[in-house]
Short mmCIF file of C-alpha atoms in Angstrom, two decimals:
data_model
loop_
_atom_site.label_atom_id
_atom_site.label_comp_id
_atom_site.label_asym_id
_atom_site.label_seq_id
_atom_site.Cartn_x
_atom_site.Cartn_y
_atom_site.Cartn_z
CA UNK A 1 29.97 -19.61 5.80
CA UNK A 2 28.34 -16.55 5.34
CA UNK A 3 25.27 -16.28 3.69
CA UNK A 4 23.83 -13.21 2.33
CA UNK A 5 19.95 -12.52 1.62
CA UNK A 6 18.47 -13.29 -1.76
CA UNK A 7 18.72 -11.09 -4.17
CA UNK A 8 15.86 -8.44 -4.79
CA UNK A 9 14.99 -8.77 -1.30
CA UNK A 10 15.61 -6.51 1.83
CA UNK A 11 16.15 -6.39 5.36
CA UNK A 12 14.79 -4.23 7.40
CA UNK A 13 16.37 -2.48 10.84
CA UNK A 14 14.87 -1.68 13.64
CA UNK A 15 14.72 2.26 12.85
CA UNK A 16 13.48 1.13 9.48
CA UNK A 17 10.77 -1.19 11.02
CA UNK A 18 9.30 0.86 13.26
CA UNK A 19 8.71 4.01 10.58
CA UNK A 20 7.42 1.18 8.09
CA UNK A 21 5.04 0.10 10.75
CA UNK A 22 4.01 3.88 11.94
CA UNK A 23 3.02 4.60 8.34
CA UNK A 24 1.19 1.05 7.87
CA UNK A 25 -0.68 2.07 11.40
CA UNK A 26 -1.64 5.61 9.63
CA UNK A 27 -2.78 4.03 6.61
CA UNK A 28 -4.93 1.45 8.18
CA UNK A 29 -6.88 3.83 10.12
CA UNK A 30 -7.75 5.84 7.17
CA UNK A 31 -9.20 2.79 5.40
CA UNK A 32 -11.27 1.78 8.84
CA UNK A 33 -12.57 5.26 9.16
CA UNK A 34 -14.11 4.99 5.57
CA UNK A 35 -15.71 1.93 6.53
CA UNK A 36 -13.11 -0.80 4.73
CA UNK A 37 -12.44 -4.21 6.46
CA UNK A 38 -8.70 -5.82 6.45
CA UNK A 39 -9.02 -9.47 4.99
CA UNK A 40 -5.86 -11.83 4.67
CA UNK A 41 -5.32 -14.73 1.94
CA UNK A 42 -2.66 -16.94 1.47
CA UNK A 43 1.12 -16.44 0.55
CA UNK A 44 0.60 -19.14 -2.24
CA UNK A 45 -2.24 -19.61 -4.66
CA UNK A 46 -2.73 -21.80 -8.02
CA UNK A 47 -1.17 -20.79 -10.25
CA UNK A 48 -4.06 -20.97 -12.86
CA UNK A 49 -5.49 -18.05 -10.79
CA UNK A 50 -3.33 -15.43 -11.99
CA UNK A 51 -2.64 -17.32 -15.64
CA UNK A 52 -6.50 -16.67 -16.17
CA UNK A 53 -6.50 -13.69 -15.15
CA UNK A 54 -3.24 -11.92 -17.04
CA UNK A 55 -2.38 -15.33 -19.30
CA UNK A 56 0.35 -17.79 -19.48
CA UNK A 57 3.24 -15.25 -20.21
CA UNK A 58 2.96 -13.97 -16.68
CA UNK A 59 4.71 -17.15 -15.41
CA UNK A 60 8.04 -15.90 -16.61
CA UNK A 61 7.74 -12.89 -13.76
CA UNK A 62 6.34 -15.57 -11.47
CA UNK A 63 8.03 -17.06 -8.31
CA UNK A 64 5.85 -20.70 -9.32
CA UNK A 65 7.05 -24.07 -8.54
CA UNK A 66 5.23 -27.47 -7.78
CA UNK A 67 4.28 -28.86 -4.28
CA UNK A 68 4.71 -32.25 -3.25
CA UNK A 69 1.34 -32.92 -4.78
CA UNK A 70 2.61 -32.26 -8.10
CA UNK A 71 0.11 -28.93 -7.88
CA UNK A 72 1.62 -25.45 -9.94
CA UNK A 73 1.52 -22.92 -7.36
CA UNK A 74 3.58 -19.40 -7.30
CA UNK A 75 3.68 -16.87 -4.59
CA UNK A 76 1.33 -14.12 -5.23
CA UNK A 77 2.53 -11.47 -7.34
CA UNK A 78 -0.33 -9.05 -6.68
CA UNK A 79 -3.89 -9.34 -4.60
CA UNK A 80 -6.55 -8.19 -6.75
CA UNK A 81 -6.61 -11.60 -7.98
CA UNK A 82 -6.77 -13.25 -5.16
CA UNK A 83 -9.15 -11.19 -3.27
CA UNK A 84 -11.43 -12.45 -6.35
CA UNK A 85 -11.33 -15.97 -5.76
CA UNK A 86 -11.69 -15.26 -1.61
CA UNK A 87 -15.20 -13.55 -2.80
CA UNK A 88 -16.18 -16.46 -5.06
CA UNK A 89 -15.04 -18.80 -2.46
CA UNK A 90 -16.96 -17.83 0.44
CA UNK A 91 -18.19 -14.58 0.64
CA UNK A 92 -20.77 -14.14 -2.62
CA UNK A 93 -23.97 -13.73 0.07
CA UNK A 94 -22.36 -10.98 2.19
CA UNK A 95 -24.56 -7.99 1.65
CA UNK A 96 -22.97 -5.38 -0.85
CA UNK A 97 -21.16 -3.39 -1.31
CA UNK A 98 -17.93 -5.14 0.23
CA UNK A 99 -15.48 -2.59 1.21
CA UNK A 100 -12.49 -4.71 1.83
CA UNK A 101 -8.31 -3.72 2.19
CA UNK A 102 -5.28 -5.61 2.90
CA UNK A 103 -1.97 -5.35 2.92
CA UNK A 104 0.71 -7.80 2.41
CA UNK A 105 4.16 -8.71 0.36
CA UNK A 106 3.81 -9.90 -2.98
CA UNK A 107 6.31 -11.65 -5.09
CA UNK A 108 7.82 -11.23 -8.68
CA UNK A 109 10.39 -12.47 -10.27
CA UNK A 110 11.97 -9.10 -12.21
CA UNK A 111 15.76 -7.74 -12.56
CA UNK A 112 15.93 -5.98 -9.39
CA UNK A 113 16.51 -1.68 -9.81
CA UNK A 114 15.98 1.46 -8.24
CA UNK A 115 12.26 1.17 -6.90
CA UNK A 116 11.67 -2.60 -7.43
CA UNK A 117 12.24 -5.67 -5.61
CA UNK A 118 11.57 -9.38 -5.91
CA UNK A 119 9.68 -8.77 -2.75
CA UNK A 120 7.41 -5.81 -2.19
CA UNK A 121 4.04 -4.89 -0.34
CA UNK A 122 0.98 -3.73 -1.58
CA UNK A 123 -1.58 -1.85 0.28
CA UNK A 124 -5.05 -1.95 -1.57
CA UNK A 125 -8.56 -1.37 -1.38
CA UNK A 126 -11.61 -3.19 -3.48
CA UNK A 127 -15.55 -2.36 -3.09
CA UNK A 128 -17.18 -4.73 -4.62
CA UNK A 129 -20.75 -4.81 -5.80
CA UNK A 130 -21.61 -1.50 -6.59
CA UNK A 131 -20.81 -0.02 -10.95
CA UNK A 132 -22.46 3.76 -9.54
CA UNK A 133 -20.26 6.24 -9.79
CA UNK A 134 -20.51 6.93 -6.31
CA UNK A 135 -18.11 4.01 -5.47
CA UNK A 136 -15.84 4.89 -7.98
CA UNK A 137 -15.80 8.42 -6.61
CA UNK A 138 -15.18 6.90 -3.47
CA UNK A 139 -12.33 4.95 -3.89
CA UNK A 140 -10.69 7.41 -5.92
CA UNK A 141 -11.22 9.88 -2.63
CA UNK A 142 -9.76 7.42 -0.08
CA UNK A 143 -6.41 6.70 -2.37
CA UNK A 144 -5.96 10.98 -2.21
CA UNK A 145 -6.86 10.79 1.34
CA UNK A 146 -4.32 7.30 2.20
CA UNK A 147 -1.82 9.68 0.24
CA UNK A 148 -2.03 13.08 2.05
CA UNK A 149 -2.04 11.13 5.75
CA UNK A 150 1.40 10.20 5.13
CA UNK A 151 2.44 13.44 3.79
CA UNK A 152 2.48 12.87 -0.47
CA UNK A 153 0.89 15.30 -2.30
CA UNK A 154 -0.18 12.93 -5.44
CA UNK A 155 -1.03 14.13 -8.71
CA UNK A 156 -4.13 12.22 -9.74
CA UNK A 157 -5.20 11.41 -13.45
CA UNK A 158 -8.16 10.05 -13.82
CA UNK A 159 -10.05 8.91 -17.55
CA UNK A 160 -13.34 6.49 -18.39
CA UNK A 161 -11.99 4.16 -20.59
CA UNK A 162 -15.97 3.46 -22.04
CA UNK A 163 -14.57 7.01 -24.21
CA UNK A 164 -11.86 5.14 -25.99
CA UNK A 165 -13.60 1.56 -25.85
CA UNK A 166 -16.87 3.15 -27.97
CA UNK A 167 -14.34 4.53 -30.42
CA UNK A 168 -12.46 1.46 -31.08
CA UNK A 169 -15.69 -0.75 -30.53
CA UNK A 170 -15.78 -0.67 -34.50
CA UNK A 171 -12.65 -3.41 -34.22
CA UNK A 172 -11.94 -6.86 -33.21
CA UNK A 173 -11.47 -7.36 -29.60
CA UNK A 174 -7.76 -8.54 -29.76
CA UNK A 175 -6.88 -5.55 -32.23
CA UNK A 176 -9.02 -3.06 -29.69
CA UNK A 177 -6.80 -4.93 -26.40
CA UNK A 178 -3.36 -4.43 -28.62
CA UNK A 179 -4.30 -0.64 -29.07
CA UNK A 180 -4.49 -0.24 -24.74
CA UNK A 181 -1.73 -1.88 -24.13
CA UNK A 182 -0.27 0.36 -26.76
CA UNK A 183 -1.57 3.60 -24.92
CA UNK A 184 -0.81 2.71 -21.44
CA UNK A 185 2.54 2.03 -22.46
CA UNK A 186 2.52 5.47 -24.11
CA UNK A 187 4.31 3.75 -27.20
CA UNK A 188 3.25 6.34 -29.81
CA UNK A 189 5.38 4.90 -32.56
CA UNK A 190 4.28 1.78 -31.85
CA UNK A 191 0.58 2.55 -32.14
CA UNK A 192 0.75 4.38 -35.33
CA UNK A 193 2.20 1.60 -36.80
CA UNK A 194 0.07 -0.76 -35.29
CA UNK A 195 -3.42 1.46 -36.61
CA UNK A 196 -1.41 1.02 -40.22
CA UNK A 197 -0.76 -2.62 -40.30
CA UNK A 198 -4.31 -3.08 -39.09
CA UNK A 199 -5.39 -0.24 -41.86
CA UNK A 200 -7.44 1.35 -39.35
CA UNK A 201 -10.00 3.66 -40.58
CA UNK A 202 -8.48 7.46 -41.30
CA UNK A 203 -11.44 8.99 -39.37
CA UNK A 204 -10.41 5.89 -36.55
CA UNK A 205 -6.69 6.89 -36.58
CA UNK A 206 -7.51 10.54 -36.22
CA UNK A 207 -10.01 10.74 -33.32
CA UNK A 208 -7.89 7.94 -31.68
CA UNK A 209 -4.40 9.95 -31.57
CA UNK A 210 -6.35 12.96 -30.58
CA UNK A 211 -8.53 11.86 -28.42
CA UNK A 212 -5.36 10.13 -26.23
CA UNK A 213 -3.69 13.58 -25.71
CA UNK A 214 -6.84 15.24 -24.14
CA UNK A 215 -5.88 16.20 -20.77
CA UNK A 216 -6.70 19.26 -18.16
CA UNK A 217 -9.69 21.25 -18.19
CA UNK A 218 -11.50 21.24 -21.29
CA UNK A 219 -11.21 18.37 -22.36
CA UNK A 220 -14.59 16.82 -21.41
CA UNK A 221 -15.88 19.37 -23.84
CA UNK A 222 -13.21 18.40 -26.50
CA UNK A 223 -14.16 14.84 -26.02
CA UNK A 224 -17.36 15.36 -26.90
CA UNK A 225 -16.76 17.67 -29.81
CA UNK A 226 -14.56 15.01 -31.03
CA UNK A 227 -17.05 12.00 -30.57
CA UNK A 228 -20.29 13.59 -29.68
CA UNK A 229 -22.41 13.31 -26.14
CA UNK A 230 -22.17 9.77 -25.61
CA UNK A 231 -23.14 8.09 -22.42
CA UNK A 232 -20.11 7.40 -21.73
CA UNK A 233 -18.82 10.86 -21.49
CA UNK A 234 -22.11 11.73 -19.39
CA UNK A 235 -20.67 9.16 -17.07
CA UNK A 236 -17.08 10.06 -16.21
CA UNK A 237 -18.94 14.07 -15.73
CA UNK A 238 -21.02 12.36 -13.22
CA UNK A 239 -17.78 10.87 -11.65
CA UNK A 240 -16.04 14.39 -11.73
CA UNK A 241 -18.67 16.19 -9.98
CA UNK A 242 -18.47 13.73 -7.45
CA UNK A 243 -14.77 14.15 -6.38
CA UNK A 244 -15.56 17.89 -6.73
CA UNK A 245 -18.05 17.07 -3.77
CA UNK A 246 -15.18 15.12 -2.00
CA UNK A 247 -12.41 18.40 -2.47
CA UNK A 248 -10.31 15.86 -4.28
CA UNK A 249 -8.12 18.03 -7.36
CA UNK A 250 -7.42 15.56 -10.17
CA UNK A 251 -6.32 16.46 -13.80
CA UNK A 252 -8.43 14.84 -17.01
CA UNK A 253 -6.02 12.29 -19.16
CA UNK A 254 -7.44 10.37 -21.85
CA UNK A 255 -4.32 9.12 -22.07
CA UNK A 256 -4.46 6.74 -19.17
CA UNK A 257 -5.55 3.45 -20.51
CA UNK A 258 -4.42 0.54 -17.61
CA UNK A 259 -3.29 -1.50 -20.57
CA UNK A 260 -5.44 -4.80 -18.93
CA UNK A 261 -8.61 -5.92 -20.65
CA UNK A 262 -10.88 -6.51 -17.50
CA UNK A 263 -10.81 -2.63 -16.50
CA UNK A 264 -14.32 -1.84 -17.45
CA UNK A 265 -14.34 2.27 -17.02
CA UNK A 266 -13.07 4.60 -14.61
CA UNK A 267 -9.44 4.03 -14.16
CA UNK A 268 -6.89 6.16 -12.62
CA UNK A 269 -3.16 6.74 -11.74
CA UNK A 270 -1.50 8.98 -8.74
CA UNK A 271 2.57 10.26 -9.45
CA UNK A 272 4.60 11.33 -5.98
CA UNK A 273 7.27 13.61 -6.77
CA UNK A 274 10.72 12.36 -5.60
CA UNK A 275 10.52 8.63 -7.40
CA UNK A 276 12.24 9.66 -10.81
CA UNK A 277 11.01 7.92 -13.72
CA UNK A 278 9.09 5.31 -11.46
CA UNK A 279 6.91 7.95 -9.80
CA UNK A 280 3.66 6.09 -10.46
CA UNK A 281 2.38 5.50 -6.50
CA UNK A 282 -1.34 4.15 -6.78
CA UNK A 283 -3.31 2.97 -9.40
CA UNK A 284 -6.48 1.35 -9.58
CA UNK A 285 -10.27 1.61 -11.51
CA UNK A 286 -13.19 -0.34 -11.89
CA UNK A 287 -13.32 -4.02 -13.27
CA UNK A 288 -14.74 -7.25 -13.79
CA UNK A 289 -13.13 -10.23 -12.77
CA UNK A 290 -15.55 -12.15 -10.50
CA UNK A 291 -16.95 -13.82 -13.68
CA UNK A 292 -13.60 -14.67 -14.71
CA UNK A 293 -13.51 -17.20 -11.34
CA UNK A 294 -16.26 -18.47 -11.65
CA UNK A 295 -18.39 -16.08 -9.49
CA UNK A 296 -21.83 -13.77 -11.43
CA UNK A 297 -21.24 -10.71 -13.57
CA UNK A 298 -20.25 -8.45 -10.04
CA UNK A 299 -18.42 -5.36 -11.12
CA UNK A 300 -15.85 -3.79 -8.50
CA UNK A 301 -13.12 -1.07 -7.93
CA UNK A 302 -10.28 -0.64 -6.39
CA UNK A 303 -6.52 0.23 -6.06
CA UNK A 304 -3.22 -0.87 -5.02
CA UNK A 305 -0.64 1.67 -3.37
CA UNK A 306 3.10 0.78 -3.99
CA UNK A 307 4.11 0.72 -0.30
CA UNK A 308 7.96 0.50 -0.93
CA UNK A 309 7.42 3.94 -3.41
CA UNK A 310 5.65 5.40 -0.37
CA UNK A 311 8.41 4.78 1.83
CA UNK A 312 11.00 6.25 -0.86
CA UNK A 313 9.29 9.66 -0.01
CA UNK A 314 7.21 9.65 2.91
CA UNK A 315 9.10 12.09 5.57
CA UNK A 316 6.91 10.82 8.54
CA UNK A 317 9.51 9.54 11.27
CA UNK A 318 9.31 6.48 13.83
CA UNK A 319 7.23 6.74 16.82
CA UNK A 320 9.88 8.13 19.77
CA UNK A 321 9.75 4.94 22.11
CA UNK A 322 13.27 4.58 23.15
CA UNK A 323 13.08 2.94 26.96
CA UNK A 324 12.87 4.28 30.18
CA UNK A 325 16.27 2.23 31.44
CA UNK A 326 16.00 0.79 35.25
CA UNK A 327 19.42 0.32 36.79
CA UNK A 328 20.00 -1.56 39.96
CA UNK A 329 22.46 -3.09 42.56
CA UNK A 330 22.80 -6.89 42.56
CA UNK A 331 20.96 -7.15 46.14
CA UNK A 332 17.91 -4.96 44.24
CA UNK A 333 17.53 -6.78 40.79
CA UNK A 334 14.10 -8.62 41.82
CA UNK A 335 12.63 -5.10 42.69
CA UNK A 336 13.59 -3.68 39.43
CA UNK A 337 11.97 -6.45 37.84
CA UNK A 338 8.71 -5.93 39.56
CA UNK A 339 9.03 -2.46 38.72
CA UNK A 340 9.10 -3.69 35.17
CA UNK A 341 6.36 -5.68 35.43
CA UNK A 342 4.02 -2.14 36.94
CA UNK A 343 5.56 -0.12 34.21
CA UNK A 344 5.33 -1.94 31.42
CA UNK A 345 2.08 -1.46 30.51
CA UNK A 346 2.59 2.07 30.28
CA UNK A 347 5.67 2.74 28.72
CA UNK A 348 8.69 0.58 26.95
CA UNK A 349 11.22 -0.19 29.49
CA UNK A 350 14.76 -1.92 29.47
CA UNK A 351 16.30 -3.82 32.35
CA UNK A 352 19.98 -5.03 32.46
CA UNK A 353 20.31 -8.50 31.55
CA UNK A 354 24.23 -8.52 31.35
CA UNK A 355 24.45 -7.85 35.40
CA UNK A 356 26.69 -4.84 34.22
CA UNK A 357 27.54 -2.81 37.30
CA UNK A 358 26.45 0.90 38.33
CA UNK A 359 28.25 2.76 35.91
CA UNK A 360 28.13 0.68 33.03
CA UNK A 361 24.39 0.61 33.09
CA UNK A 362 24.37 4.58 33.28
CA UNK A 363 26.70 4.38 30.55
CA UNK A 364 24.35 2.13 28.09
CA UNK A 365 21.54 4.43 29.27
CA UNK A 366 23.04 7.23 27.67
CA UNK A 367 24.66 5.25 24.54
CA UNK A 368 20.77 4.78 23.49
CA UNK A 369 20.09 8.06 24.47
CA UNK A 370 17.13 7.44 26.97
CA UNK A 371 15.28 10.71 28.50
CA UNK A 372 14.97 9.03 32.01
CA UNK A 373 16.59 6.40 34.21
CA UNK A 374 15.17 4.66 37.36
CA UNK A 375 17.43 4.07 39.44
CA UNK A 376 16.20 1.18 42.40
CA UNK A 377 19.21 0.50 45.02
CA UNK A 378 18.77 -0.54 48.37
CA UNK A 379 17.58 3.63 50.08
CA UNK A 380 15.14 3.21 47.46
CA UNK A 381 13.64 -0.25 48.31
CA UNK A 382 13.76 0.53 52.01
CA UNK A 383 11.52 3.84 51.31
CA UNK A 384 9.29 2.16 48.37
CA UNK A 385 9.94 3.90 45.95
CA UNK A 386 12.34 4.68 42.96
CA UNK A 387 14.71 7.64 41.69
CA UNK A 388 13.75 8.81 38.43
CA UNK A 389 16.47 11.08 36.79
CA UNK A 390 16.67 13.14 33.65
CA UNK A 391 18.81 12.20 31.69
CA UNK A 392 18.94 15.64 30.21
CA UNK A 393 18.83 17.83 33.00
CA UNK A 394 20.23 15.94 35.61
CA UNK A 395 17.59 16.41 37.70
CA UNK A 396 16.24 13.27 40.04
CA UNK A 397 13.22 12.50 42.02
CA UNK A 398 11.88 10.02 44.88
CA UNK A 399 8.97 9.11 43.58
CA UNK A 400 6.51 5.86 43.99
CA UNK A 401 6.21 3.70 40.76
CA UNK A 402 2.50 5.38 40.40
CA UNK A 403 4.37 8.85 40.31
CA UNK A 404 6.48 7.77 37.52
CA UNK A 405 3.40 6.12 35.45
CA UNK A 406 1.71 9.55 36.13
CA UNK A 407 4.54 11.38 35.15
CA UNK A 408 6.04 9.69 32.08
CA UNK A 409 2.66 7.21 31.28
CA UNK A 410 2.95 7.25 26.88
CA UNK A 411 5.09 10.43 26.65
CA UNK A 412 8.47 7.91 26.13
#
């Protein structure tokens, strides 16, 4: 019986694996050089953790089931959440800012299309502790820089939501939540007739709808013509002249609202060219959800990159490390084993484990399209050394083992 994978999953093949990994590797090194430390949780949480945080009609994109405890846990369908509760849980007297990353799969359970899967990893950042702009400025500065190491030239938006949230502050809370949600979806219709059921001041409905179409240069001073110099506005200039500072070119867009209550001000969103429709690649801005778990009134930022997305477009290759290939007689198969054993720290190396003769080794050799073959028969062993031949020149050498480290040490 033949059994296929589950649907909205994927596997992945060697070539596949190895370029995944290569990029991971990149991005990790970027996040260690700005100071960020990986941290792990668990595959499975509660499932009240991510019902508090985004409510109960999450649980219909959810992977949740019970245990044998008769507990409601779901695989984790993102890790901002539960980096959250690891903080509450046992890290609330590290000294702060906490610069933390981590990258893992997460789970949801959507209709599978071009750009989404059931399964799908996440690589994100969150510094918590700090509501300056500096660590906003930060963060924003590292996604560009995670971005451009792999190749993507993103085009960053970036908006203060405290600009819209003093506008609407004259509402309720639920009608001011409906009205973001309504933005980040960019569902004009929707909002206009929203701001008319609600009978939204005219004054309201104006700034609102003009305010939400500011975007490029200029509009900081349009902003405040519109609403006047609030603090606000004096904040997300602060923020700007900070990723001036860091080099980092972003475009203005009042437009980007994040659509989730707990985003507090700066938010942003980075598009790669290449993804269609779905181009969105990282998005992220500062929050509070400590409280929310239990934990004191810490604010934080941070971001999540859509690994998959990267992959879509990222041109980086896999790492050359096809094998030097040993071939060898019957009578001289222990030898080529210990010259395994010296090489092998140096370089990837295959030996023949299907006691193939002379030619058919030479033959997988070049079916895998190795640069260099070792070739140990019994001349070889009675000199102490091996013949090393290129497999593109034709060329060979006597050489000791040493030699051939020296020769082809991390070049393969």
């Amino acid at each position: 019986m033949k059994i296929s994978k589950p649907r909205g999953t994927r596997d992945f093949l060697p070539q596949d694996t190895k370029k995944r990994r290569n990029v991971e590797n990149i991005l990790r090194q970027v996040v260690r050089n700005w100071g960020f430390n990986e941290i792990i949780t668990p595959t499975f949480e509660n499932l009240e953790l991510f019902t508090l945080k985004s409510g109960e009609g999450i649980i219909g994109e959810l992977y949740n089931f019970r245990d044998k405890g008769d507990r409601e846990m779901t695989l984790r369908p993102e890790l901002t959440a539960p980096v959250m509760r690891m903080y509450v849980n046992e890290m609330q007297a590290y000294q702060q800012p906490l610069k933390l990353f981590y990258f893992e799969n997460c789970f949801r359970y959507e209709r599978p299309q071009k750009g989404r899967f059931r399964e799908f990893w996440q690589f994100g950042v969150e510094l918590i502790g700090s509501n300056k702009a500096d660590a906003d400025a930060e963060v924003i500065a590292l996604a560009t820089e995670m971005l451009r190491s792999t190749g993507i030239k993103g085009d960053l938006h970036v908006n203060n939501l405290g600009v819209i949230r003093h506008l609407l502050s004259v509402l309720e809370p639920e009608q001011q939540s409906r009205i973001m949600r309504l933005v980040d979806k960019k569902e004009d219709m929707g909002l206009d007739e929203f701001l008319e059921e609600i009978n939204a001041p005219a004054d309201l409905r104006m700034k609102l709808l003009e305010l939400i179409c500011l975007t490029g240069e200029g509009a900081i001073a349009k902003a405040r013509d519109l609403i006047g110099n609030i603090p606000e506005i004096e904040a997300f200039q602060e923020l700007l002249t900070l990723l001036d500072i860091y080099g980092v070119e972003y475009t203005i867009d009042f437009g980007i609202a994040r659509g989730l209550d707990y985003y507090t001000g700066t938010v942003f969103e980075i598009y790669a060219e290449g993804l269609g429709a779905q181009n969105q690649v990282c998005g992220g801005g500062s929050y509070q959800l400590i409280k929310l778990f239990g934990g004191g009134d810490v604010p934080s930022t941070g971001f999540g990159l859509g690994f998959d997305r990267i992959m879509e477009v990222c041109e980086i290759q896999a790492p050359d490390d096809i094998p030097v290939v040993i071939i060898a007689k019957d009578s001289t198969r222990p030898d080529a084993l210990k010259a395994a054993i010296r090489l092998r720290p140096h370089m990837p190396v295959y030996t023949d484990l299907m006691k193939r003769n002379f030619k058919a080794q030479l033959s997988y050799a070049n079916n895998i399209g190795t640069r260099h073959v070792i070739i140990i028969g019994e001349q070889e062993v009675e000199a102490g050394k091996v013949t090393l031949k290129n497999m593109e020149s034709g060329e060979q050498e006597l050489l000791s083992i040493d030699e051939v480290i020296l020769k082809l040490g991390h070049k393969q």
